[in-house]
Coordinates of C-alpha atoms in Angstrom, one line a residue:
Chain C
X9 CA 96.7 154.7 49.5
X10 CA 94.0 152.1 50.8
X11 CA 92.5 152.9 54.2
X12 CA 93.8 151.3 57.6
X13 CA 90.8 149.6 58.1
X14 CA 87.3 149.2 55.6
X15 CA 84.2 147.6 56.6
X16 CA 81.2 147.4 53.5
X17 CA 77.3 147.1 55.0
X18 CA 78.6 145.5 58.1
X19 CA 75.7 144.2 59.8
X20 CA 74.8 142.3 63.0
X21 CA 71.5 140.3 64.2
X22 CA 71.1 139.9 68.4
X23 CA 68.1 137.7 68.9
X24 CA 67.3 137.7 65.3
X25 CA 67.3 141.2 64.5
X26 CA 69.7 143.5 63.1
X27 CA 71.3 145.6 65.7
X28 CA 71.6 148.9 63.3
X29 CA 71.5 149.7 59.8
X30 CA 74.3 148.4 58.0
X31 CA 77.5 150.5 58.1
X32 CA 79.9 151.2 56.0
X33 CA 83.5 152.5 57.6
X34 CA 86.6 153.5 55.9
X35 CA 89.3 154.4 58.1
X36 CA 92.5 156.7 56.6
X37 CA 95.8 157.1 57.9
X38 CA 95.8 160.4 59.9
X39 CA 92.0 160.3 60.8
X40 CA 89.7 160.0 63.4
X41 CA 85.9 158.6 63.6
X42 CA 83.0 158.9 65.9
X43 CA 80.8 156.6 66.5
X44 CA 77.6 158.5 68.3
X45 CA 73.8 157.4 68.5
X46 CA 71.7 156.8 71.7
X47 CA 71.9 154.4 74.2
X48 CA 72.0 150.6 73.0
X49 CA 71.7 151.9 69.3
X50 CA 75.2 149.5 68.9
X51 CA 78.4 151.8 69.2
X52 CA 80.4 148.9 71.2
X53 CA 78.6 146.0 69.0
X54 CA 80.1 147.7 66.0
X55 CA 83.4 148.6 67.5
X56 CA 83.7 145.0 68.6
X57 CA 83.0 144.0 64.8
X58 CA 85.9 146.4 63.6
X59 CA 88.0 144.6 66.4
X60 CA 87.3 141.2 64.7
X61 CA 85.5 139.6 68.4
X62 CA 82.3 139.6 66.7
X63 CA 82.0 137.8 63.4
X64 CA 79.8 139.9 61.4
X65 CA 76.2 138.5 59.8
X66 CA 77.1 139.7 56.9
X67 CA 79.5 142.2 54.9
X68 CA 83.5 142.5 54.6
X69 CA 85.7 143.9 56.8
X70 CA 89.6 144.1 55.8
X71 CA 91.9 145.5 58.1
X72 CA 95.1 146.6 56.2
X73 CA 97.4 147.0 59.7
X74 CA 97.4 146.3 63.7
X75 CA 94.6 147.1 65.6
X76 CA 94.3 147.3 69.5
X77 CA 91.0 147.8 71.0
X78 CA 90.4 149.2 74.2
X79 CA 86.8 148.3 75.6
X80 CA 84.9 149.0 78.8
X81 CA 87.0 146.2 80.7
X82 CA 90.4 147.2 81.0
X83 CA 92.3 143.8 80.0
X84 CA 94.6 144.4 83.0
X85 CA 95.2 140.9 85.5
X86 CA 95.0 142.3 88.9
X87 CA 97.7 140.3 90.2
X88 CA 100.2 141.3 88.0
X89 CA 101.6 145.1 88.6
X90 CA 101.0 147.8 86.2
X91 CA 104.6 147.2 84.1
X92 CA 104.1 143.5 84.1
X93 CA 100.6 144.1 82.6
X94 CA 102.1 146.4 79.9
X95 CA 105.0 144.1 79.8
X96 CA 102.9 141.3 78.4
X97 CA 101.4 143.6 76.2
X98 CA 105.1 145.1 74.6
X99 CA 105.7 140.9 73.6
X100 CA 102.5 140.6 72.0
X101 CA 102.9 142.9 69.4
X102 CA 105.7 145.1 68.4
X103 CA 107.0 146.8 70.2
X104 CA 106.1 150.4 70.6
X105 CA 107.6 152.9 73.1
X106 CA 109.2 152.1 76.8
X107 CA 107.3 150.9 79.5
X108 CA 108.1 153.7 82.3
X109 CA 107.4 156.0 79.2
X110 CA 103.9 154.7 78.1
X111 CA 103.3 154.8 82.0
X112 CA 104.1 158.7 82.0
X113 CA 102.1 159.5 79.2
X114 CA 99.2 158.0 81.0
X115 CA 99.3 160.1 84.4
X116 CA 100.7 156.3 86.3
X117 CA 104.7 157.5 86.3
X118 CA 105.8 155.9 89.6
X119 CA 102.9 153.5 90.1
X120 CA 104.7 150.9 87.5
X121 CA 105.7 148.4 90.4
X122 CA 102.2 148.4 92.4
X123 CA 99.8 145.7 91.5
X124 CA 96.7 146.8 88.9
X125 CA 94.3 145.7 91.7
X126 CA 95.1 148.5 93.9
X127 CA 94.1 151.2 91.0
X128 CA 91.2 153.3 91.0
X129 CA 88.4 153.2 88.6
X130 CA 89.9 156.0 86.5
X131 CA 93.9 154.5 87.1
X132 CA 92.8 151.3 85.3
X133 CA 91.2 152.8 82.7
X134 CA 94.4 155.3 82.0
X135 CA 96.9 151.8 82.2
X136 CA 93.5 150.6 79.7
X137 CA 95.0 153.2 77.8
X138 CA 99.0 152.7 78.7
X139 CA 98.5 149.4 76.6
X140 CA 97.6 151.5 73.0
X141 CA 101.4 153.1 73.0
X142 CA 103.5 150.2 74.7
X143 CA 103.1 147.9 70.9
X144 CA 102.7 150.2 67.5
X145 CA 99.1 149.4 66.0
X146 CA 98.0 152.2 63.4
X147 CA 93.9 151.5 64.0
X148 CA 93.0 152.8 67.4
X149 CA 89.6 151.3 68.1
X150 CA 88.6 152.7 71.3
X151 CA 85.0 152.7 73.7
X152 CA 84.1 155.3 75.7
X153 CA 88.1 156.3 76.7
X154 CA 86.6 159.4 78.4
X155 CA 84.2 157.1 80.8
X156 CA 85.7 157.4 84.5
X157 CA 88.2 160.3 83.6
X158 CA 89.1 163.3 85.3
X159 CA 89.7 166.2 83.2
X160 CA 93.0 166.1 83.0
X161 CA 92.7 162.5 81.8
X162 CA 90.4 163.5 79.2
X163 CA 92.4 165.7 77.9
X164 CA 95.5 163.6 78.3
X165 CA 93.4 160.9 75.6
X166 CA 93.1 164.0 73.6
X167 CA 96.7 164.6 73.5
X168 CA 97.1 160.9 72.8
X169 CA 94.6 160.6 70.1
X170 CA 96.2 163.8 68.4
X171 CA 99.7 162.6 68.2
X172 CA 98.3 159.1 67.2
X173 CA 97.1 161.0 64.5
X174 CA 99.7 162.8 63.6
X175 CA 101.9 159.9 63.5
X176 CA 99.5 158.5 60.6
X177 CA 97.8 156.0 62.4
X178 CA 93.4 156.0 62.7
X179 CA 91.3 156.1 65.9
X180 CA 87.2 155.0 65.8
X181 CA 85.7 155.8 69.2
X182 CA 82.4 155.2 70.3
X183 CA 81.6 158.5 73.0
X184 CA 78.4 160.2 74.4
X185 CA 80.3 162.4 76.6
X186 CA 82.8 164.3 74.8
X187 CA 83.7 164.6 71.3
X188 CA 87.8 164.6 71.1
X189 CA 89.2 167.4 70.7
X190 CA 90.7 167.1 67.6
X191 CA 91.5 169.4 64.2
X192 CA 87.8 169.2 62.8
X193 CA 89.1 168.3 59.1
X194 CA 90.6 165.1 60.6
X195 CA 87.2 164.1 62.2
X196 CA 84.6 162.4 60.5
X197 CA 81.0 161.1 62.7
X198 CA 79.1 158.0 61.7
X199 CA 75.6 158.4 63.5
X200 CA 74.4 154.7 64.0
X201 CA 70.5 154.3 63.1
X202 CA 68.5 151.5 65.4
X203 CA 68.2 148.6 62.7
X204 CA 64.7 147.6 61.0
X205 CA 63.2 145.8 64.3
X206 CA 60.9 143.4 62.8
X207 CA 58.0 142.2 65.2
X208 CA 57.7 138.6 65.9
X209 CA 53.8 137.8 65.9
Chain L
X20 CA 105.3 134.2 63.7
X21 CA 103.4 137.3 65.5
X22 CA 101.1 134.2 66.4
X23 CA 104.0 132.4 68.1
X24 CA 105.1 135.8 69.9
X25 CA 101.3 136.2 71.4
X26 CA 101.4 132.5 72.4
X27 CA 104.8 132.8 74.2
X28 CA 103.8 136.1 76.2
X29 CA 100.6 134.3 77.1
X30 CA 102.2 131.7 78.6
X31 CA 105.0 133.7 80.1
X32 CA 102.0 135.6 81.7
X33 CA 100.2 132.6 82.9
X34 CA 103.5 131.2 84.5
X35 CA 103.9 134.6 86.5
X36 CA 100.0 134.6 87.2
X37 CA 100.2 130.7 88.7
X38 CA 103.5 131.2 90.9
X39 CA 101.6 134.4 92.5
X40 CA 99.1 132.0 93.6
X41 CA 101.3 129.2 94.4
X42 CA 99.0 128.1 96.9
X43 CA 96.1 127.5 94.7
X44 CA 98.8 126.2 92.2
X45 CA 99.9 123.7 94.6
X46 CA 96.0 122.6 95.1
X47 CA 96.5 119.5 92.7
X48 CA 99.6 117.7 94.5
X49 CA 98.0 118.0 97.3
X50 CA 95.2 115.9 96.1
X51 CA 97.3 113.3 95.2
X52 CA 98.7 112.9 98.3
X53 CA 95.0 113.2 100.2
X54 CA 94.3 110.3 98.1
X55 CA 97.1 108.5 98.7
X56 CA 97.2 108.9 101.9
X57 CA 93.3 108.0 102.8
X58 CA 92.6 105.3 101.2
X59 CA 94.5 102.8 102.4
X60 CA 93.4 104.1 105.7
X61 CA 89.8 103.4 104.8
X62 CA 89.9 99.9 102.8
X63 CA 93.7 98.6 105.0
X64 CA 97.0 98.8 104.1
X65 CA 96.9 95.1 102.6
X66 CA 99.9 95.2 99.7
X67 CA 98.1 93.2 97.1
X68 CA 94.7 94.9 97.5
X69 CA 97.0 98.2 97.4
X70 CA 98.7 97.3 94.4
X71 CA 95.3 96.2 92.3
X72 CA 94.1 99.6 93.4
X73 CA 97.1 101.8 92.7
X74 CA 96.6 102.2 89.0
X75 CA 93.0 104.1 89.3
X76 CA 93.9 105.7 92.6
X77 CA 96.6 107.8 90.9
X78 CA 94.1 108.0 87.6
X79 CA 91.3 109.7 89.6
X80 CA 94.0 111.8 91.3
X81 CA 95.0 113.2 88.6
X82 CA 91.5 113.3 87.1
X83 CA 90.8 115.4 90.2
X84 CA 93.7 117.5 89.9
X85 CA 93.1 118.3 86.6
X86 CA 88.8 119.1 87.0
X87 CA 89.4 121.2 89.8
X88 CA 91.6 123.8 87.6
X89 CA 89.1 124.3 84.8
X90 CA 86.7 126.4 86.5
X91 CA 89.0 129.2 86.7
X92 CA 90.5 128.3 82.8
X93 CA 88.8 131.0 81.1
X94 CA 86.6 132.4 83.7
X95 CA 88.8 135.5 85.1
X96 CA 90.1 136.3 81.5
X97 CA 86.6 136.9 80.3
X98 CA 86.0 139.0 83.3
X99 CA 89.0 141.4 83.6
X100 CA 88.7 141.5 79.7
X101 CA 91.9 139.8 78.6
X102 CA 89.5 137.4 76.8
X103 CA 88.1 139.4 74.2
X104 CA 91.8 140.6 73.5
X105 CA 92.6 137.1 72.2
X106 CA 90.3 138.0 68.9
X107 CA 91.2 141.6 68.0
X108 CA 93.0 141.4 64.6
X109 CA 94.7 138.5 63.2
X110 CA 96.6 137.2 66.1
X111 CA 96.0 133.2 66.4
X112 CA 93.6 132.3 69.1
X113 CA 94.4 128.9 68.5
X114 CA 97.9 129.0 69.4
X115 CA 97.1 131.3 72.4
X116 CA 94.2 128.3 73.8
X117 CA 97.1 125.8 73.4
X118 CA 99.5 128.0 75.5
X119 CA 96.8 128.6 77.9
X120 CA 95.9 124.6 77.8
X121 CA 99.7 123.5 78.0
X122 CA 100.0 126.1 81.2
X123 CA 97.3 124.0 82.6
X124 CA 98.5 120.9 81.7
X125 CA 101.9 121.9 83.7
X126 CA 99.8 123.2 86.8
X127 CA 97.9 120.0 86.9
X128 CA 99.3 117.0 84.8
X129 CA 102.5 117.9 85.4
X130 CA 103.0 117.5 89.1
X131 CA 101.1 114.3 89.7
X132 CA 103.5 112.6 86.6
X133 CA 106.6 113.7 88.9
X134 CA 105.0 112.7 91.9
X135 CA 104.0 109.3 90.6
X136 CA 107.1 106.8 91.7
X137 CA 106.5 107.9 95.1
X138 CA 102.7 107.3 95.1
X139 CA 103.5 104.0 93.5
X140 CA 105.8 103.0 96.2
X141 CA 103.4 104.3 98.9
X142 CA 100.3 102.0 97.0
X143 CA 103.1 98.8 96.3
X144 CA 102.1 99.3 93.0
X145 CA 104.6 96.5 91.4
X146 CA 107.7 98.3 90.5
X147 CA 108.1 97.1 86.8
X148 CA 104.6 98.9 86.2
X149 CA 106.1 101.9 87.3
X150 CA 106.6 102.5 83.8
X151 CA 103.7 101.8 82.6
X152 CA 102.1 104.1 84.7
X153 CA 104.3 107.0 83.8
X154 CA 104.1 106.6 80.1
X155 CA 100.4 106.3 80.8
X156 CA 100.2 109.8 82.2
X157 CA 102.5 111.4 80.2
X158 CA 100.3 110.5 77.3
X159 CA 96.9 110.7 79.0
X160 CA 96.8 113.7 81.1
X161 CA 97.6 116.2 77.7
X162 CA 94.0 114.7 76.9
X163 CA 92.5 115.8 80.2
X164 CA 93.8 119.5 79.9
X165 CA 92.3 119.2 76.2
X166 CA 89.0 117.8 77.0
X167 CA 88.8 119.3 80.3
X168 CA 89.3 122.8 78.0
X169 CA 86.3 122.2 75.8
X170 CA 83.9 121.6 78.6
X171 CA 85.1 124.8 80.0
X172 CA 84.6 126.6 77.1
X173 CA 81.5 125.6 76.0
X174 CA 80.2 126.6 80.0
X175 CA 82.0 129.8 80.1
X176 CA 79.0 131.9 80.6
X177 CA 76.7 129.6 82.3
X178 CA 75.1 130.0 85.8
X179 CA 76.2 126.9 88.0
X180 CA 78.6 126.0 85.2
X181 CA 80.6 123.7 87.6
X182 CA 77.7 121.1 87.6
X183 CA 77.4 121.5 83.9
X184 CA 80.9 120.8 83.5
X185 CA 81.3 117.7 85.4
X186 CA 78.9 116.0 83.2
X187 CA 79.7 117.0 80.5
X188 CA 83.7 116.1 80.4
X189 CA 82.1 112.6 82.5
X190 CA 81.6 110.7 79.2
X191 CA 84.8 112.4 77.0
X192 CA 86.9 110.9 80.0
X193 CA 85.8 107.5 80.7
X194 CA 87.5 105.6 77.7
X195 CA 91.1 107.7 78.7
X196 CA 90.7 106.3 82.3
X197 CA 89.9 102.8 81.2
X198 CA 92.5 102.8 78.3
X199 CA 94.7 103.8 80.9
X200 CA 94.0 102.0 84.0
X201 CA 94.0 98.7 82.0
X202 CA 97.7 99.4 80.7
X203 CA 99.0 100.0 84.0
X204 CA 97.1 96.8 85.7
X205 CA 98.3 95.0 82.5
X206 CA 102.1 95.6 83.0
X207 CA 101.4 94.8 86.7
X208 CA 100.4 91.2 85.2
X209 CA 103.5 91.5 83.0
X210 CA 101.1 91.7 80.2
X211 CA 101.8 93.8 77.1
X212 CA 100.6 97.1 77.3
X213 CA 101.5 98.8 74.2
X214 CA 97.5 97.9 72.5
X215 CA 96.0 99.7 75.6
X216 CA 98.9 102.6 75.6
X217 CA 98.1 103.0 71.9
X218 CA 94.9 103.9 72.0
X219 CA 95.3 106.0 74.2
X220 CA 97.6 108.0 72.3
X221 CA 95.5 108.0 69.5
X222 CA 92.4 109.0 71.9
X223 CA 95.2 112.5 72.8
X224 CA 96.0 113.0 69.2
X225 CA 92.4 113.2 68.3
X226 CA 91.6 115.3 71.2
X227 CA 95.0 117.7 70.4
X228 CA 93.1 118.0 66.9
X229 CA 90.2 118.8 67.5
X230 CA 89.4 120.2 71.1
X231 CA 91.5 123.6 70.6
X232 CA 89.4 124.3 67.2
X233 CA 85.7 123.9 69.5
X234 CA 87.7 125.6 72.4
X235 CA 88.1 128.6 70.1
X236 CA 84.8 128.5 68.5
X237 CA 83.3 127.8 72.3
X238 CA 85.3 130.9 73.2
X239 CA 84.5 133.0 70.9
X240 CA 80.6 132.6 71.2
X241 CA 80.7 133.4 75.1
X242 CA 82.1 136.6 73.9
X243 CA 78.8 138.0 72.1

């Protein structure tokens, strides 16, 4: 079976020079990927390349299903409440599984009817997260989900990642925090390299 | 047909987003009617002077109208995020900029087009170029949501952006007003229009073509 998603020597240039080595990523069905490597070595540039924002310098990338991302801004309009936000989301793609549901799974059961404004930090980050189950997209590309969490919410991404999983789809996530706490035979780890930084002068 | 479904919510959204803020969404008419209603207190409420005057007046109106949107076209989506959401995967950003460009169109264009006959009355803009003018703006103002767009686009990320953008849609609008000013004063003559109203529609064709391609390209590069 061909992988959910596969990127060959994807590579990107800011201000002229490459951002990391080039990377090669094969996603399978029923696997997850970590993206780790210091600060600024290019964890979000490269998810964004997966997600299709960026256009890569150079290399392929073929995704072979849906893909939602989930970056550091939560793609939430504050003046809409937390079930219209995910309501929007449900017409975009297919449809996955009911709103009040996908608001349960995310720790915001009962908060569907107050607007996204009023929501912590951590509460838009977990409604960030409400919009991965409300449309059914096998590649799960996610940045720093644990950023802003609480424990409970940490673990509540594990529990989502794990049934993700289980339901054959693929997650890549970027962390420095926490490593998921997944089956380790499911998990593979790409360590991003700082790319070749060639001095102008 | 995914593309279509992403276009419709988009709009849907937009809709629900602009009658929350009906009172910024109600910013252009009342424009219009500031016009309107100023001008002939400043230059006197002479008929014929009116009536030569009436076809710009309601032109820059809905120049106005239309100018004082675009700032916040793409500006909050880019900041909450919702932006960069229009490129993941294979869903068509085209489509989705013409949804968000035809929501504008209907904030802006829109209600100065149905406002029109009454704004025409007030000015004694000659009623058998009434029209004229409508036709005029039903066809024109497309093109200022479209150009408008592209100049929004390409100054998404830019400090002071609103200065940037006024000059930069400046010389992308001045044929549309002329083309479309000089119908209008040309049926109040009882001249034939359709040469003026033409090219004008050929001036929105071209822009429908090509403006949501840059707009898309424009977006995309803000996002890096």
């Amino acid at each position: 079976m061909s992988p959910l998603l596969e990127a060959r020597q994807l590579e990107f240039h800011r201000y002229g020079n490459p951002v990391f080595r080039p990377v090669d990523v094969a996603l399978e069905a029923g696997r997850a990927i970590v993206l780790t490597g210091p600060n600024g070595v290019g964890k979000t540039t490269l998810l964004r390349l997966l997600a299709g924002i960026l256009a890569p310098v150079s290399g392929t990338l073929r995704h072979n299903a849906r893909v939602a991302f989930v970056g550091h801004l939560p793609a939430v309009k504050g003046d809409l409440t937390c079930r219209e936000n995910l309501d929007y989301e449900r017409r975009v793609g297919p449809p996955g599984i009911a709103l009040a549901e996908a608001l349960a799974q995310v720790g915001l059961a009962g908060l569907g009817s107050r607007p996204s404004r009023a929501l912590s930090a951590g509460q838009k980050r977990r409604l960030g997260l409400a919009r991965l189950l409300v449309r059914k997209t096998p590649i799960w590309l996610l940045d720093e989900p644990y950023a802003s969490l609480d424990d409970a919410g940490c673990t509540g991404v594990d529990t989502l990642i794990n049934r993700h999983l289980a339901d054959g789809g693929g997650v890549v996530l970027a962390t420095h925090q926490r490593h998921p706490r997944v089956e380790p035979g499911l998990l593979d780890n790409i360590v991003l390299e700082v790319g070749v930084v060639e001095e102008s002068q | 047909m995914i593309g279509t479904g992403s276009a419709t919510a988009l709009f849907r959204r937009d809709m629900k987003l602009a009658f929350r803020r009906l009172g910024e969404s109600l910013l252009p008419l009342f424009f219009l009617f500031t016009v309107i209603v100023l001008i002939p207190l400043g230059v006197g409420p002479g008929p014929t002077l009116l009536a030569r005057m009436a076809p710009g007046m309601v032109w820059v109106a809905a120049l106005l109208a239309s100018l004082l949107a675009l700032e916040h076209l793409f500006r909050p989506d880019l900041e909450d995020g919702t932006l960069e959401q229009w490129f993941v995967g294979e869903h068509s950003v085209y489509r989705r900029v013409l949804a968000r460009l035809f929501s504008h169109w209907l904030i802006t264009g829109l209600p100065v087009i149905v406002f029109s006959p009454l704004a025409a009355e007030m000015l004694h803009l000659p009623r058998h170029a009434l029209g004229t003018l409508i036709v005029s703006l039903l066809i024109g103002t497309p093109a200022l949501s479209l150009l408008g767009g592209l100049a929004a686009a390409l100054t998404l990320s830019t400090r002071g952006a609103s200065v940037l953008l006024s000059i930069l849609i400046f010389p992308l609008i001045v044929p549309l007003v002329i083309f479309a000013t000089g119908a209008v004063s040309m049926a109040a003559d009882s001249l034939d229009p359709s040469a003026h109203l033409g090219l004008l529609a050929a001036f929105t064709i071209l822009s429908l073509t090509l403006a949501p391609i840059g707009i898309a390209a424009a977006l995309r590069m803000n996002l890096e």
